[in-house]
Amino acid sequence: MNNFEKKKKNQPKRMAIFASGSGSNAENIARYFKERSSAIISLILTNKSDAFVIQRANSLKIPVIIFNRDDFYNTSKVLHILIENKIDFIVLAGFLWLIPGNITRTFNNKIVNIHPALLPEFGGKGMFGDHVHKKVIEAGKTESGITIHYVNEKYDEGNIIFQAKCEVTKSDTPESLANKVHQLEYENYPKIIETLL
Ligand code: GRF
């Protein structure tokens, strides 16, 4: 390894987080890395101009990029923003759109997602938020959990990196199950990301 490579290796990784909703995971990840030198959250990107994640990003003083469907699927704008900001690693945290091929190819094995159930079950298009928890309860499952996986051009089909489980009891509602799953997410997502950087 030459001096330039050594220097780059020791610098914090530059991370971008994509989120479409509340952004509690995005905030949790940002707070985790604020106290560490392994990575910095350089950007938060969203497709929803009224998403609560924007307010969280503002409080955390993280720049936000808002883009629309045309920018994302018919231009290279978002890819160029990632490249200009020297992004090394991409985290999806409640981001609901498929990542287009120009980004998955450029960031091969450098994009991860978290899914609020034990894939390969309860995944795919339309399976997000409380829809997932409702289906898990309707199916009479006694366990659910989280899946952290690499991202490719299909919903929830990239290689699985990590899973953690929680119990589903007879009295669980989609809301109570969502709470249990969120706890698993907060506890594990930042740590797993750190091992992948
Ligand atoms: C999380 O449950 C995550 O698993 C899923 O979307 C939800 C996002 O929640 N992909 P939040 O916006 O981080 O609060």
mmCIF file of C-alpha atoms and ligand atoms in Angstrom:
data_model
loop_
_atom_site.group_PDB
_atom_site.id
_atom_site.type_symbol
_atom_site.label_atom_id
_atom_site.label_comp_id
_atom_site.label_asym_id
_atom_site.label_seq_id
_atom_site.Cartn_x
_atom_site.Cartn_y
_atom_site.Cartn_z
ATOM 1 C CA MET A 1 0.000 0.000 0.000
ATOM 2 C CA ASN A 2 1.450 3.388 -0.955
ATOM 3 C CA ASN A 3 1.234 6.522 1.226
ATOM 4 C CA PHE A 4 -1.817 7.864 -0.609
ATOM 5 C CA GLU A 5 -3.722 4.596 -0.124
ATOM 6 C CA LYS A 6 -2.701 4.468 3.563
ATOM 7 C CA LYS A 7 -3.967 8.001 4.128
ATOM 8 C CA LYS A 8 -7.301 7.250 2.414
ATOM 9 C CA LYS A 9 -7.710 4.052 4.455
ATOM 10 C CA ASN A 10 -7.387 5.962 7.730
ATOM 11 C CA GLN A 11 -9.847 8.680 6.783
ATOM 12 C CA PRO A 12 -13.465 8.391 7.903
ATOM 13 C CA LYS A 13 -15.708 6.792 5.283
ATOM 14 C CA ARG A 14 -18.192 9.206 3.736
ATOM 15 C CA MET A 15 -21.689 7.860 4.030
ATOM 16 C CA ALA A 16 -24.998 8.891 2.418
ATOM 17 C CA ILE A 17 -28.340 7.879 3.893
ATOM 18 C CA PHE A 18 -31.506 7.596 1.770
ATOM 19 C CA ALA A 19 -34.795 7.858 3.656
ATOM 20 C CA SER A 20 -38.415 8.557 2.679
ATOM 21 C CA GLY A 21 -40.141 8.856 6.026
ATOM 22 C CA SER A 22 -39.694 9.592 9.696
ATOM 23 C CA GLY A 23 -35.973 8.881 9.654
ATOM 24 C CA SER A 24 -35.577 7.556 13.177
ATOM 25 C CA ASN A 25 -33.008 5.041 11.913
ATOM 26 C CA ALA A 26 -31.207 7.759 9.962
ATOM 27 C CA GLU A 27 -30.956 9.853 13.119
ATOM 28 C CA ASN A 28 -29.838 6.891 15.212
ATOM 29 C CA ILE A 29 -27.089 6.057 12.693
ATOM 30 C CA ALA A 30 -25.986 9.701 12.477
ATOM 31 C CA ARG A 31 -25.740 9.956 16.280
ATOM 32 C CA TYR A 32 -23.783 6.691 16.480
ATOM 33 C CA PHE A 33 -21.156 7.834 13.980
ATOM 34 C CA LYS A 34 -20.940 11.349 15.425
ATOM 35 C CA GLU A 35 -19.139 9.764 18.354
ATOM 36 C CA ARG A 36 -16.814 7.675 16.244
ATOM 37 C CA SER A 37 -14.095 8.339 13.708
ATOM 38 C CA SER A 38 -14.879 5.464 11.328
ATOM 39 C CA ALA A 39 -17.470 7.372 9.258
ATOM 40 C CA ILE A 40 -19.278 10.631 8.762
ATOM 41 C CA ILE A 41 -22.773 11.099 7.405
ATOM 42 C CA SER A 42 -22.097 13.476 4.528
ATOM 43 C CA LEU A 43 -25.606 13.630 3.062
ATOM 44 C CA ILE A 44 -29.181 12.613 3.631
ATOM 45 C CA LEU A 45 -31.167 12.112 0.428
ATOM 46 C CA THR A 46 -34.924 11.904 0.176
ATOM 47 C CA ASN A 47 -37.653 11.705 -2.450
ATOM 48 C CA LYS A 48 -40.248 13.362 -0.177
ATOM 49 C CA SER A 49 -40.112 17.092 0.378
ATOM 50 C CA ASP A 50 -42.241 16.840 3.543
ATOM 51 C CA ALA A 51 -40.520 13.816 5.107
ATOM 52 C CA PHE A 52 -39.753 14.239 8.814
ATOM 53 C CA VAL A 53 -36.215 13.001 8.157
ATOM 54 C CA ILE A 54 -35.496 16.484 6.721
ATOM 55 C CA GLN A 55 -36.164 18.122 10.086
ATOM 56 C CA ARG A 56 -33.990 15.552 11.802
ATOM 57 C CA ALA A 57 -31.186 16.210 9.292
ATOM 58 C CA ASN A 58 -31.473 19.967 9.847
ATOM 59 C CA SER A 59 -31.143 19.532 13.618
ATOM 60 C CA LEU A 60 -28.132 17.295 13.078
ATOM 61 C CA LYS A 61 -26.682 19.815 10.584
ATOM 62 C CA ILE A 62 -26.434 17.219 7.841
ATOM 63 C CA PRO A 63 -27.004 18.513 4.280
ATOM 64 C CA VAL A 64 -30.200 17.252 2.627
ATOM 65 C CA ILE A 65 -30.816 16.552 -1.049
ATOM 66 C CA ILE A 66 -34.400 16.258 -2.271
ATOM 67 C CA PHE A 67 -34.905 14.640 -5.654
ATOM 68 C CA ASN A 68 -37.900 13.560 -7.739
ATOM 69 C CA ARG A 69 -38.703 10.448 -9.737
ATOM 70 C CA ASP A 70 -37.470 11.956 -13.009
ATOM 71 C CA ASP A 71 -34.113 12.990 -11.464
ATOM 72 C CA PHE A 72 -33.701 9.521 -10.045
ATOM 73 C CA TYR A 73 -34.705 7.262 -12.914
ATOM 74 C CA ASN A 74 -34.148 9.341 -16.050
ATOM 75 C CA THR A 75 -31.005 11.320 -15.256
ATOM 76 C CA SER A 76 -27.648 10.793 -13.573
ATOM 77 C CA LYS A 77 -28.183 13.720 -11.188
ATOM 78 C CA VAL A 78 -28.310 11.666 -8.018
ATOM 79 C CA LEU A 79 -25.352 9.520 -9.049
ATOM 80 C CA HIS A 80 -23.333 12.667 -9.760
ATOM 81 C CA ILE A 81 -24.218 14.155 -6.378
ATOM 82 C CA LEU A 82 -22.940 10.967 -4.711
ATOM 83 C CA ILE A 83 -19.723 11.048 -6.738
ATOM 84 C CA GLU A 84 -19.143 14.802 -6.214
ATOM 85 C CA ASN A 85 -19.529 14.300 -2.472
ATOM 86 C CA LYS A 86 -17.027 11.413 -2.587
ATOM 87 C CA ILE A 87 -19.518 9.005 -1.023
ATOM 88 C CA ASP A 88 -17.988 5.624 -0.109
ATOM 89 C CA PHE A 89 -21.011 3.849 1.325
ATOM 90 C CA ILE A 90 -24.815 4.157 1.027
ATOM 91 C CA VAL A 91 -27.346 3.267 3.696
ATOM 92 C CA LEU A 92 -31.066 2.922 2.994
ATOM 93 C CA ALA A 93 -33.183 3.576 6.068
ATOM 94 C CA GLY A 94 -36.877 3.507 5.231
ATOM 95 C CA PHE A 95 -36.308 4.428 1.585
ATOM 96 C CA LEU A 96 -39.170 3.162 -0.562
ATOM 97 C CA TRP A 97 -37.992 3.401 -4.174
ATOM 98 C CA LEU A 98 -35.868 0.864 -6.055
ATOM 99 C CA ILE A 99 -32.287 2.030 -6.551
ATOM 100 C CA PRO A 100 -31.579 2.453 -10.288
ATOM 101 C CA GLY A 101 -28.878 0.466 -12.067
ATOM 102 C CA ASN A 102 -26.492 3.414 -12.545
ATOM 103 C CA ILE A 103 -26.169 3.667 -8.740
ATOM 104 C CA THR A 104 -26.207 -0.072 -7.898
ATOM 105 C CA ARG A 105 -23.482 -0.702 -10.492
ATOM 106 C CA THR A 106 -21.269 2.162 -9.293
ATOM 107 C CA PHE A 107 -21.749 1.231 -5.634
ATOM 108 C CA ASN A 108 -21.622 -2.538 -6.035
ATOM 109 C CA ASN A 109 -21.757 -4.155 -2.553
ATOM 110 C CA LYS A 110 -21.631 -0.701 -1.000
ATOM 111 C CA ILE A 111 -25.377 -0.177 -0.504
ATOM 112 C CA VAL A 112 -27.247 -1.745 2.405
ATOM 113 C CA ASN A 113 -30.891 -1.766 3.446
ATOM 114 C CA ILE A 114 -32.770 -2.787 6.545
ATOM 115 C CA HIS A 115 -36.050 -4.659 6.246
ATOM 116 C CA PRO A 116 -38.428 -4.962 9.216
ATOM 117 C CA ALA A 117 -38.984 -8.738 8.957
ATOM 118 C CA LEU A 118 -37.087 -11.963 8.433
ATOM 119 C CA LEU A 119 -36.455 -12.119 4.688
ATOM 120 C CA PRO A 120 -36.985 -13.928 2.348
ATOM 121 C CA GLU A 121 -40.468 -13.961 3.886
ATOM 122 C CA PHE A 122 -42.563 -10.774 3.955
ATOM 123 C CA GLY A 123 -40.463 -8.860 1.437
ATOM 124 C CA GLY A 124 -40.977 -7.397 -2.026
ATOM 125 C CA LYS A 125 -42.858 -4.466 -3.505
ATOM 126 C CA GLY A 126 -45.417 -2.904 -1.184
ATOM 127 C CA MET A 127 -44.008 -4.653 1.862
ATOM 128 C CA PHE A 128 -43.015 -1.750 4.069
ATOM 129 C CA GLY A 129 -43.937 -0.292 7.431
ATOM 130 C CA ASP A 130 -47.040 -1.630 9.133
ATOM 131 C CA HIS A 131 -48.063 -3.659 6.047
ATOM 132 C CA VAL A 132 -45.234 -6.025 6.904
ATOM 133 C CA HIS A 133 -46.129 -6.341 10.592
ATOM 134 C CA LYS A 134 -49.809 -6.868 9.753
ATOM 135 C CA LYS A 135 -48.933 -9.730 7.380
ATOM 136 C CA VAL A 136 -46.597 -11.335 9.933
ATOM 137 C CA ILE A 137 -49.374 -11.298 12.563
ATOM 138 C CA GLU A 138 -52.025 -12.543 10.103
ATOM 139 C CA ALA A 139 -49.748 -15.434 9.135
ATOM 140 C CA GLY A 140 -49.646 -16.490 12.810
ATOM 141 C CA LYS A 141 -45.862 -16.205 13.041
ATOM 142 C CA THR A 142 -44.312 -16.546 16.482
ATOM 143 C CA GLU A 143 -41.116 -14.757 15.424
ATOM 144 C CA SER A 144 -40.255 -11.696 13.400
ATOM 145 C CA GLY A 145 -37.204 -9.456 13.315
ATOM 146 C CA ILE A 146 -34.902 -7.484 11.068
ATOM 147 C CA THR A 147 -32.851 -8.266 7.999
ATOM 148 C CA ILE A 148 -29.872 -6.187 6.892
ATOM 149 C CA HIS A 149 -28.959 -6.946 3.295
ATOM 150 C CA TYR A 150 -27.041 -5.680 0.291
ATOM 151 C CA VAL A 151 -29.088 -3.829 -2.294
ATOM 152 C CA ASN A 152 -29.494 -4.762 -5.920
ATOM 153 C CA GLU A 153 -32.048 -3.757 -8.538
ATOM 154 C CA LYS A 154 -34.838 -5.901 -7.060
ATOM 155 C CA TYR A 155 -36.809 -5.261 -3.886
ATOM 156 C CA ASP A 156 -35.363 -7.067 -0.843
ATOM 157 C CA GLU A 157 -33.392 -9.648 -2.846
ATOM 158 C CA GLY A 158 -29.745 -8.733 -2.227
ATOM 159 C CA ASN A 159 -27.527 -11.014 -0.143
ATOM 160 C CA ILE A 160 -28.411 -11.162 3.527
ATOM 161 C CA ILE A 161 -25.750 -9.817 5.886
ATOM 162 C CA PHE A 162 -27.435 -10.078 9.283
ATOM 163 C CA GLN A 163 -30.713 -11.017 10.933
ATOM 164 C CA ALA A 164 -31.980 -10.611 14.498
ATOM 165 C CA LYS A 165 -35.229 -12.014 15.875
ATOM 166 C CA CYS A 166 -37.953 -10.992 18.280
ATOM 167 C CA GLU A 167 -40.940 -12.871 19.594
ATOM 168 C CA VAL A 168 -44.434 -12.259 18.219
ATOM 169 C CA THR A 169 -47.051 -12.867 20.924
ATOM 170 C CA LYS A 170 -50.816 -13.359 20.599
ATOM 171 C CA SER A 171 -51.431 -9.877 21.974
ATOM 172 C CA ASP A 172 -49.124 -8.126 19.465
ATOM 173 C CA THR A 173 -50.601 -5.495 17.153
ATOM 174 C CA PRO A 174 -48.796 -4.081 14.101
ATOM 175 C CA GLU A 175 -47.836 -1.089 16.297
ATOM 176 C CA SER A 176 -46.440 -3.129 19.186
ATOM 177 C CA LEU A 177 -44.539 -5.386 16.781
ATOM 178 C CA ALA A 178 -43.197 -2.298 14.981
ATOM 179 C CA ASN A 179 -41.839 -1.071 18.325
ATOM 180 C CA LYS A 180 -40.029 -4.329 19.012
ATOM 181 C CA VAL A 181 -38.580 -4.351 15.501
ATOM 182 C CA HIS A 182 -37.490 -0.713 15.764
ATOM 183 C CA GLN A 183 -35.579 -1.526 18.962
ATOM 184 C CA LEU A 184 -33.705 -4.283 17.106
ATOM 185 C CA GLU A 185 -32.990 -1.843 14.287
ATOM 186 C CA TYR A 186 -31.592 0.860 16.573
ATOM 187 C CA GLU A 187 -29.431 -1.643 18.413
ATOM 188 C CA ASN A 188 -27.985 -3.418 15.383
ATOM 189 C CA TYR A 189 -28.022 -1.311 12.202
ATOM 190 C CA PRO A 190 -25.222 1.152 13.107
ATOM 191 C CA LYS A 191 -22.977 -1.622 14.458
ATOM 192 C CA ILE A 192 -23.422 -3.803 11.373
ATOM 193 C CA ILE A 193 -22.776 -0.834 9.073
ATOM 194 C CA GLU A 194 -19.545 -0.166 10.969
ATOM 195 C CA THR A 195 -18.321 -3.713 10.362
ATOM 196 C CA LEU A 196 -18.907 -3.274 6.605
ATOM 197 C CA LEU A 197 -17.115 0.034 6.087
HETATM 198 C C1 GRF B 1 -37.875 0.762 9.421
HETATM 199 O O1 GRF B 1 -38.713 -0.113 10.113
HETATM 200 C C2 GRF B 1 -37.044 0.012 8.398
HETATM 201 O O2 GRF B 1 -36.867 -1.335 8.694
HETATM 202 C C3 GRF B 1 -37.870 0.097 7.151
HETATM 203 O O3 GRF B 1 -38.519 1.334 7.223
HETATM 204 C C4 GRF B 1 -38.644 1.744 8.573
HETATM 205 C C5 GRF B 1 -38.114 3.149 8.662
HETATM 206 O O4 GRF B 1 -38.377 3.749 9.906
HETATM 207 N N1 GRF B 1 -37.047 -0.121 5.974
HETATM 208 P P1 GRF B 1 -37.695 5.127 10.248
HETATM 209 O O5 GRF B 1 -38.078 6.117 9.147
HETATM 210 O O6 GRF B 1 -36.232 4.929 10.328
HETATM 211 O O7 GRF B 1 -38.292 5.561 11.564
#
